Short mmCIF file of C-alpha atoms in Angstrom, two decimals:
data_model
loop_
_atom_site.label_atom_id
_atom_site.label_comp_id
_atom_site.label_asym_id
_atom_site.label_seq_id
_atom_site.Cartn_x
_atom_site.Cartn_y
_atom_site.Cartn_z
CA MET A 1 32.08 20.20 134.54
CA TRP A 2 32.67 17.34 136.94
CA ARG A 3 36.22 18.47 137.66
CA GLY A 4 34.93 21.92 138.52
CA THR A 5 32.37 20.49 140.92
CA VAL A 6 34.94 18.31 142.64
CA ALA A 7 37.33 21.23 142.95
CA ARG A 8 34.62 23.47 144.49
CA VAL A 9 33.68 20.82 147.05
CA LEU A 10 37.31 20.35 147.99
CA ARG A 11 37.85 24.10 148.37
CA SER A 12 34.75 24.43 150.55
CA GLY A 13 36.06 21.86 153.01
CA GLY A 14 33.03 19.57 152.65
CA THR A 15 31.41 18.78 156.00
CA GLY A 16 34.53 19.19 158.10
CA ASN A 17 38.08 20.39 158.22
CA SER A 18 39.89 17.18 157.39
CA ARG A 19 41.09 16.48 153.90
CA PHE A 20 39.55 13.03 154.18
CA VAL A 21 36.06 14.42 154.76
CA SER A 22 36.48 16.91 151.91
CA GLY A 23 37.54 14.15 149.58
CA THR A 24 34.58 12.01 150.64
CA ALA A 25 32.12 14.82 149.88
CA ALA A 26 33.67 15.33 146.47
CA VAL A 27 33.41 11.65 145.67
CA VAL A 28 29.75 11.57 146.74
CA GLU A 29 28.91 14.50 144.45
CA PHE A 30 30.91 12.95 141.64
CA ARG A 31 29.00 9.68 142.05
CA ARG A 32 25.65 11.51 141.95
CA ARG A 33 26.57 13.18 138.69
CA LEU A 34 27.62 9.87 137.18
CA GLU A 35 24.33 8.27 138.22
CA ARG A 36 22.31 11.14 136.71
CA GLU A 37 24.23 10.78 133.47
CA LEU A 38 23.51 7.06 133.41
CA GLU A 39 19.81 7.65 134.07
CA ASP A 40 19.70 10.06 131.14
CA ILE A 41 21.10 7.31 128.91
CA ARG A 42 18.50 4.82 130.16
CA GLY A 43 15.73 7.38 129.71
CA ALA A 44 16.76 8.01 126.11
CA GLY A 45 16.46 4.31 125.36
CA THR A 46 20.09 4.08 124.27
CA TRP A 47 21.46 1.96 127.13
CA LYS A 48 23.98 -0.58 125.85
CA SER A 49 23.82 -3.94 127.58
CA GLU A 50 26.57 -6.52 127.29
CA ARG A 51 25.31 -10.01 126.61
CA ILE A 52 27.62 -12.65 128.01
CA ILE A 53 28.64 -15.42 125.61
CA SER A 54 29.57 -18.79 127.08
CA SER A 55 30.76 -20.37 123.82
CA ARG A 56 33.29 -19.61 121.11
CA GLN A 57 32.63 -16.94 118.49
CA GLY A 58 30.76 -18.26 115.49
CA PRO A 59 27.44 -18.31 113.63
CA HIS A 60 25.80 -20.14 116.55
CA LEU A 61 26.26 -19.04 120.16
CA ARG A 62 25.36 -20.05 123.66
CA LEU A 63 24.53 -17.16 125.98
CA GLU A 64 25.02 -17.21 129.71
CA GLY A 65 21.72 -17.77 131.45
CA GLY A 66 20.43 -20.55 129.26
CA GLY A 67 20.24 -19.16 125.72
CA THR A 68 21.32 -21.94 123.34
CA GLY A 69 21.27 -22.22 119.57
CA ILE A 70 21.38 -18.44 119.18
CA LEU A 71 22.13 -17.26 115.66
CA ASN A 72 24.88 -14.64 115.76
CA PHE A 73 24.49 -11.77 113.28
CA CYS A 74 26.49 -9.02 114.97
CA ALA A 75 30.15 -10.04 114.95
CA ASN A 76 32.94 -8.71 112.74
CA ASN A 77 33.73 -12.34 111.91
CA TYR A 78 33.07 -11.71 108.21
CA LEU A 79 35.20 -14.59 106.92
CA GLY A 80 34.26 -17.00 109.70
CA LEU A 81 37.88 -17.45 110.77
CA SER A 82 37.47 -16.74 114.50
CA SER A 83 36.57 -20.37 115.11
CA HIS A 84 38.13 -21.95 112.02
CA PRO A 85 39.79 -25.20 113.16
CA GLU A 86 43.08 -24.44 111.42
CA VAL A 87 43.22 -20.95 112.96
CA ILE A 88 42.58 -22.36 116.43
CA ARG A 89 45.17 -25.08 115.92
CA ALA A 90 47.74 -22.48 114.84
CA ALA A 91 47.04 -20.48 118.01
CA VAL A 92 47.50 -23.54 120.22
CA GLU A 93 50.75 -24.45 118.52
CA ALA A 94 52.10 -20.90 118.91
CA LEU A 95 51.06 -20.88 122.57
CA GLU A 96 52.83 -24.15 123.29
CA LYS A 97 56.00 -23.22 121.39
CA PHE A 98 56.37 -19.52 122.26
CA GLY A 99 54.49 -19.15 125.56
CA ALA A 100 51.61 -16.99 126.78
CA GLY A 101 53.31 -13.65 126.28
CA LEU A 102 56.58 -11.75 126.12
CA SER A 103 56.32 -9.63 129.27
CA SER A 104 58.04 -6.92 127.29
CA VAL A 105 57.90 -4.43 124.48
CA ARG A 106 59.38 -5.29 121.10
CA PHE A 107 62.71 -3.46 121.24
CA ILE A 108 63.71 -4.78 124.68
CA CYS A 109 63.07 -8.53 124.57
CA GLY A 110 59.67 -8.88 122.98
CA THR A 111 60.34 -9.77 119.36
CA GLN A 112 60.01 -13.42 118.38
CA SER A 113 60.46 -15.06 115.02
CA ILE A 114 56.70 -15.38 114.58
CA HIS A 115 56.30 -11.57 114.86
CA LYS A 116 58.80 -11.03 112.06
CA ASP A 117 57.23 -13.80 109.99
CA LEU A 118 53.75 -12.24 110.32
CA GLU A 119 55.04 -8.78 109.40
CA GLU A 120 56.69 -10.20 106.29
CA LYS A 121 53.46 -12.02 105.40
CA ILE A 122 51.35 -8.86 105.83
CA ALA A 123 53.68 -6.89 103.56
CA ARG A 124 53.52 -9.64 100.95
CA PHE A 125 49.72 -9.83 101.22
CA HIS A 126 49.45 -6.09 100.50
CA GLN A 127 52.32 -6.01 98.02
CA ARG A 128 54.22 -3.52 100.18
CA GLU A 129 57.84 -3.30 101.32
CA ASP A 130 57.43 -3.85 105.06
CA ALA A 131 54.94 -3.94 107.93
CA ILE A 132 54.84 -3.29 111.67
CA LEU A 133 52.53 -4.91 114.25
CA TYR A 134 50.59 -3.07 116.95
CA ALA A 135 48.33 -4.09 119.81
CA SER A 136 45.36 -2.65 117.88
CA CYS A 137 44.53 -0.69 114.75
CA PHE A 138 43.74 2.24 117.06
CA ASP A 139 47.40 2.17 118.11
CA ALA A 140 48.51 1.87 114.50
CA ASN A 141 46.57 5.03 113.61
CA ALA A 142 48.01 6.88 116.60
CA GLY A 143 51.49 5.73 115.68
CA ILE A 144 51.26 7.15 112.16
CA PHE A 145 49.90 10.56 113.11
CA GLU A 146 52.12 11.03 116.14
CA THR A 147 55.28 9.98 114.38
CA LEU A 148 54.68 12.27 111.42
CA SER A 149 53.48 15.09 113.71
CA LEU A 150 50.37 15.57 111.62
CA CYS A 151 47.76 18.16 112.51
CA PRO A 152 44.83 19.25 110.31
CA ARG A 153 45.47 22.96 110.90
CA GLY A 154 42.50 25.19 110.74
CA PHE A 155 40.04 22.40 110.00
CA CYS A 156 39.15 21.12 113.45
CA GLY A 157 37.52 24.25 114.85
CA PRO A 158 38.57 24.85 118.47
CA SER A 159 41.86 26.67 118.63
CA SER A 160 42.92 24.52 121.57
CA CYS A 161 43.04 21.51 119.24
CA LYS A 162 45.30 22.96 116.61
CA LYS A 163 48.55 22.22 118.41
CA ASN A 164 47.62 18.67 119.35
CA CYS A 165 47.27 16.31 116.43
CA LEU A 166 45.40 13.52 118.21
CA THR A 167 43.03 15.92 119.95
CA ALA A 168 42.39 17.60 116.63
CA LEU A 169 41.65 14.31 114.93
CA ARG A 170 39.21 13.34 117.64
CA CYS A 171 37.56 16.73 117.33
CA VAL A 172 37.19 16.35 113.59
CA SER A 173 35.74 12.85 113.96
CA ALA A 174 33.20 14.08 116.51
CA GLN A 175 32.11 16.92 114.25
CA TRP A 176 31.55 14.47 111.42
CA LEU A 177 28.71 12.93 113.34
CA GLU A 178 26.82 16.14 112.66
CA GLU A 179 28.55 17.74 109.68
CA GLU A 180 28.94 15.73 106.50
CA ARG A 181 30.77 18.65 104.89
CA MET A 182 33.81 17.81 107.03
CA VAL A 183 34.42 14.89 104.66
CA THR A 184 35.44 17.27 101.92
CA GLU A 185 37.16 19.78 104.21
CA CYS A 186 39.38 17.50 106.26
CA PHE A 187 40.98 15.03 103.90
CA MET A 188 44.31 16.84 103.92
CA SER A 189 46.69 17.18 106.86
CA TYR A 190 49.94 19.10 106.87
CA ALA A 191 53.00 17.76 108.61
CA SER A 192 55.91 19.29 110.47
CA PHE A 193 58.38 16.80 109.07
CA SER A 194 61.87 16.75 107.61
CA VAL A 195 60.30 17.30 104.20
CA ASN A 196 57.27 19.29 103.24
CA LEU A 197 54.79 16.44 103.46
CA MET A 198 51.07 16.31 102.84
CA LEU A 199 49.13 13.25 103.94
CA LEU A 200 45.94 12.72 101.97
CA SER A 201 44.17 10.47 104.41
CA THR A 202 40.99 8.47 104.01
CA THR A 203 41.23 7.46 107.66
CA LEU A 204 39.39 10.60 108.71
CA CYS A 205 36.61 10.20 106.20
CA PHE A 206 36.24 6.47 106.66
CA LYS A 207 33.68 7.08 109.39
CA ARG A 208 31.17 4.53 110.60
CA ALA A 209 28.30 5.96 108.55
CA ASN A 210 30.27 5.55 105.32
CA ARG A 211 31.52 2.12 106.33
CA GLU A 212 27.99 0.96 107.05
CA ALA A 213 26.85 2.41 103.75
CA GLY A 214 29.00 -0.31 102.27
CA TRP A 215 31.72 1.93 100.86
CA PRO A 216 34.64 3.91 102.21
CA CYS A 217 34.96 7.64 101.70
CA PRO A 218 34.96 8.36 97.93
CA ILE A 219 38.70 8.81 97.55
CA LEU A 220 38.84 8.75 93.76
CA PRO A 221 37.82 12.44 93.38
CA PHE A 222 40.73 13.33 95.65
CA TRP A 223 43.40 12.02 93.28
CA ALA A 224 43.22 15.24 91.27
CA ALA A 225 43.76 17.28 94.42
CA GLY A 226 46.66 15.01 95.31
CA ARG A 227 48.31 15.49 91.95
CA LYS A 228 47.90 19.25 92.20
CA ALA A 229 49.28 19.23 95.73
CA ALA A 230 52.33 17.35 94.48
CA GLU A 231 53.37 20.51 92.65
CA TYR A 232 54.05 22.09 96.05
CA VAL A 233 54.63 19.26 98.52
CA CYS A 234 55.25 15.56 98.75
CA HIS A 235 51.98 13.70 99.23
CA VAL A 236 51.15 10.32 100.68
CA TRP A 237 47.94 8.33 100.68
CA LEU A 238 46.81 6.50 103.79
CA VAL A 239 44.00 3.95 103.51
CA PRO A 240 42.52 2.61 106.75
CA LEU A 241 41.28 -0.85 105.86
CA ALA A 242 42.71 -3.82 104.05
CA GLY A 243 41.13 -4.25 100.64
CA THR A 244 39.92 -0.68 100.15
CA ASP A 245 42.71 0.12 97.72
CA GLU A 246 42.10 -3.06 95.73
CA LEU A 247 38.34 -2.50 95.74
CA LEU A 248 38.75 0.95 94.21
CA GLY A 249 41.50 -0.05 91.81
CA VAL A 250 44.12 2.28 93.29
CA MET A 251 46.66 -0.13 94.82
CA ASP A 252 49.49 1.49 92.88
CA LYS A 253 48.58 4.94 94.25
CA VAL A 254 48.12 4.12 97.95
CA THR A 255 51.32 4.48 99.97
CA ILE A 256 50.33 3.35 103.47
CA ILE A 257 47.70 0.93 104.75
CA ASN A 258 46.55 0.71 108.36
CA SER A 259 44.30 -2.19 109.28
CA THR A 260 43.22 -4.59 112.00
CA LEU A 261 43.75 -8.23 112.86
CA GLY A 262 40.81 -8.18 115.25
CA LYS A 263 37.97 -8.64 112.77
CA ALA A 264 38.09 -10.73 109.60
CA LEU A 265 41.73 -11.81 110.02
CA GLY A 266 41.32 -14.21 112.90
CA GLY A 267 39.24 -11.97 115.14
CA ALA A 268 41.59 -11.95 118.14
CA ALA A 269 43.38 -8.60 118.42
CA GLY A 270 46.13 -6.51 116.90
CA GLY A 271 46.65 -4.07 114.07
CA TYR A 272 49.34 -3.05 111.65
CA THR A 273 50.80 -0.48 109.31
CA THR A 274 52.29 -1.55 105.99
CA GLY A 275 54.07 0.62 103.46
CA PRO A 276 57.53 1.91 102.50
CA LYS A 277 60.38 0.35 104.47
CA PRO A 278 61.85 3.71 105.59
CA LEU A 279 58.49 4.63 107.13
CA ILE A 280 58.21 1.28 108.93
CA ASP A 281 61.79 1.67 110.19
CA LEU A 282 60.94 5.14 111.51
CA LEU A 283 57.83 3.83 113.28
CA ARG A 284 59.98 1.23 115.04
CA GLN A 285 62.19 4.06 116.32
CA ARG A 286 59.60 6.67 117.28
CA SER A 287 56.07 5.31 117.40
CA ARG A 288 55.02 5.48 121.04
CA PRO A 289 52.18 2.91 120.85
CA TYR A 290 54.77 0.49 119.47
CA LEU A 291 57.57 1.37 121.86
CA PHE A 292 55.46 1.34 125.04
CA SER A 293 53.04 -1.54 124.44
CA ASN A 294 53.73 -5.20 125.06
CA SER A 295 54.28 -7.41 122.04
CA LEU A 296 51.28 -9.21 120.56
CA PRO A 297 50.78 -12.56 122.37
CA PRO A 298 52.07 -15.53 120.37
CA ALA A 299 48.62 -17.14 120.17
CA VAL A 300 47.23 -13.97 118.54
CA VAL A 301 50.11 -13.92 116.07
CA GLY A 302 49.49 -17.57 115.24
CA CYS A 303 45.80 -16.88 114.54
CA ALA A 304 46.47 -13.96 112.23
CA SER A 305 49.23 -15.75 110.38
CA LYS A 306 47.05 -18.77 109.62
CA ALA A 307 44.14 -16.51 108.60
CA LEU A 308 46.37 -14.85 106.00
CA ASP A 309 47.53 -18.24 104.77
CA LEU A 310 43.93 -19.32 104.19
CA LEU A 311 43.10 -16.14 102.28
CA MET A 312 46.18 -16.30 100.10
CA GLU A 313 45.54 -19.95 99.25
CA SER A 314 42.00 -19.49 97.93
CA ASN A 315 39.26 -16.90 97.43
CA ALA A 316 36.49 -19.42 98.23
CA ILE A 317 35.87 -17.94 101.68
CA ALA A 318 35.46 -14.42 100.32
CA GLN A 319 33.14 -15.68 97.59
CA SER A 320 30.98 -17.45 100.16
CA MET A 321 30.68 -14.26 102.18
CA ALA A 322 29.65 -12.30 99.09
CA ALA A 323 26.94 -14.83 98.20
CA LYS A 324 25.50 -14.86 101.74
CA THR A 325 25.54 -11.06 101.80
CA GLN A 326 23.61 -10.82 98.55
CA ARG A 327 21.04 -13.34 99.81
CA PHE A 328 20.37 -11.36 103.00
CA ARG A 329 20.23 -7.96 101.32
CA SER A 330 17.86 -9.04 98.55
CA LYS A 331 15.45 -10.87 100.89
CA MET A 332 15.36 -8.00 103.43
CA THR A 333 14.74 -5.45 100.69
CA ALA A 334 11.94 -7.60 99.27
CA ALA A 335 10.40 -7.73 102.76
CA GLY A 336 10.23 -3.92 102.82
CA PHE A 337 13.26 -2.95 104.90
CA THR A 338 15.78 -0.26 103.95
CA ILE A 339 19.27 -1.74 103.97
CA SER A 340 21.99 0.87 103.67
CA GLY A 341 24.88 0.44 101.29
CA LYS A 342 25.64 -2.06 98.58
CA ASP A 343 27.30 -5.47 98.45
CA HIS A 344 28.90 -5.09 101.89
CA PRO A 345 28.64 -7.71 104.67
CA ILE A 346 27.77 -4.92 107.10
CA CYS A 347 24.03 -4.62 106.45
CA PRO A 348 22.46 -1.76 108.47
CA VAL A 349 18.69 -2.16 108.82
CA MET A 350 17.74 1.53 108.93
CA LEU A 351 15.03 2.41 111.48
CA GLY A 352 15.71 6.03 112.49
CA ASP A 353 14.35 5.82 116.04
CA ALA A 354 16.80 4.79 118.77
CA ARG A 355 14.20 3.28 121.07
CA LEU A 356 12.69 1.27 118.21
CA ALA A 357 16.10 -0.11 117.31
CA ALA A 358 16.73 -1.20 120.90
CA VAL A 359 13.30 -2.79 121.36
CA MET A 360 13.43 -4.63 118.05
CA ALA A 361 16.93 -5.96 118.79
CA GLU A 362 15.71 -7.31 122.13
CA ASP A 363 12.70 -8.92 120.47
CA MET A 364 14.96 -10.49 117.85
CA LEU A 365 16.96 -12.13 120.64
CA ASN A 366 13.72 -13.57 122.03
CA ARG A 367 13.41 -15.25 118.63
CA GLY A 368 16.95 -16.60 118.79
CA ILE A 369 18.67 -13.94 116.64
CA TYR A 370 21.52 -11.99 118.22
CA VAL A 371 21.69 -8.47 116.75
CA ILE A 372 22.40 -5.06 118.29
CA GLY A 373 20.69 -1.69 117.91
CA PHE A 374 23.00 1.24 117.11
CA SER A 375 22.12 4.82 118.06
CA TYR A 376 23.81 8.13 118.85
CA PRO A 377 26.69 8.71 119.56
CA VAL A 378 27.75 5.52 117.75
CA VAL A 379 25.85 6.73 114.66
CA PRO A 380 24.37 10.19 113.89
CA LYS A 381 21.13 11.28 115.53
CA GLY A 382 18.08 10.17 113.57
CA LYS A 383 20.07 7.37 111.92
CA ALA A 384 19.44 4.59 114.44
CA ARG A 385 19.64 1.10 113.02
CA ILE A 386 20.08 -2.55 113.74
CA ARG A 387 23.41 -3.54 112.28
CA VAL A 388 23.47 -7.02 110.81
CA GLN A 389 26.83 -8.53 109.90
CA ILE A 390 27.03 -11.45 107.55
CA SER A 391 29.67 -14.16 107.84
CA ALA A 392 30.94 -16.66 105.32
CA VAL A 393 30.00 -19.44 107.75
CA HIS A 394 26.31 -18.53 107.93
CA SER A 395 24.21 -21.10 106.11
CA ASP A 396 21.40 -20.20 103.72
CA GLU A 397 19.00 -21.49 106.38
CA ASP A 398 20.57 -19.12 108.94
CA ILE A 399 20.05 -16.18 106.57
CA ASP A 400 16.42 -17.10 105.87
CA ARG A 401 15.61 -17.57 109.56
CA CYS A 402 17.06 -14.12 110.33
CA VAL A 403 14.96 -12.48 107.59
CA GLU A 404 11.81 -14.21 108.83
CA ALA A 405 12.42 -13.01 112.39
CA PHE A 406 13.04 -9.45 111.19
CA THR A 407 9.80 -9.51 109.23
CA GLU A 408 7.80 -10.68 112.23
CA VAL A 409 9.40 -8.18 114.61
CA GLY A 410 9.17 -5.34 112.10
CA ARG A 411 5.44 -5.82 111.66
CA LYS A 412 4.91 -6.14 115.39
CA HIS A 413 6.59 -2.80 116.12
CA GLY A 414 5.33 -0.88 113.11
CA ALA A 415 8.59 -0.80 111.16
CA LEU A 416 6.83 -2.65 108.32
CA PRO A 417 3.26 -2.20 107.06
#
């Protein structure tokens, strides 16, 4: 719509004959449309403000403007490793030894020994043959689907999407916000590959609503379909998050895992694919996000590597997270709130109304609790919530203080009787 408006203004010549004047008129109209769009967002009560943190990530934060001693309950720092002293020390050591960055992509002059060491460690952690690093998990997902030329034919709707895999996948994901039935319709993608390949992917059905419900897409019922499909084509399972295969007891059936280094595993950045060595070798040859993106900075690699070391040494951190999660969920439920999902550190406090979620989140901050309201298009319409995320480094006192604040704010705004 905006492009059409700009084109019409340019064709009309604007307020004069010069191309400069025409361009100026187009930009003015474009700016007006942007401002109207922004006002609509503000009017709907779904404006997303960015709070500026002036301290390191952790259970306690300092916000720019004077906020100190703020309890942080909205980071993906589930295992508390973002500010773990050993993780930070590993980053500093990698920075001093290997420099700030590579100024290059991997295949030119951007591969260091620490990159290969981390890839080997990831493969060992997942009990897979090999692994490949990316700048983000988003890039890892793109690398898989592009390289295998996957397109969910006939499932995405608009015919214009059917020839473009990534466009089709985005289209499918957008439709899922409104149509739950897409979960059962879009779990299979066909590939134009050297063999007749079918990818049975939980990436598409691992949408935010399911993730916040505490469980990934129910992949177990799909095994039967996968076995039947194997009569006609080769089939491969792709799971989008580390631990999902172990959680569901299907590690021996999952072929490929895509996951992130930017949340629980150090919290800095990066993503990866791990699976069969021939697949990883092919991604190194053809995956565009890998071939055209700079190598992960050494400090980021150092963080992730140490985070994996800590997890492989002991399960104490994971156990602590589970205990804190159970404490929060049980106390919030007893207070009268609806907490979606089960046993997951992502604890969505379901409110339904977008404006209510935003107002309550702001009031929580006034009480020293940093949480964020989620509303459409981040979550489906009518499913607004305040998403609370528990970390292994929260104390029991932190959990109790958060519940008390929620109870006060909930009663104040009518979310509790």
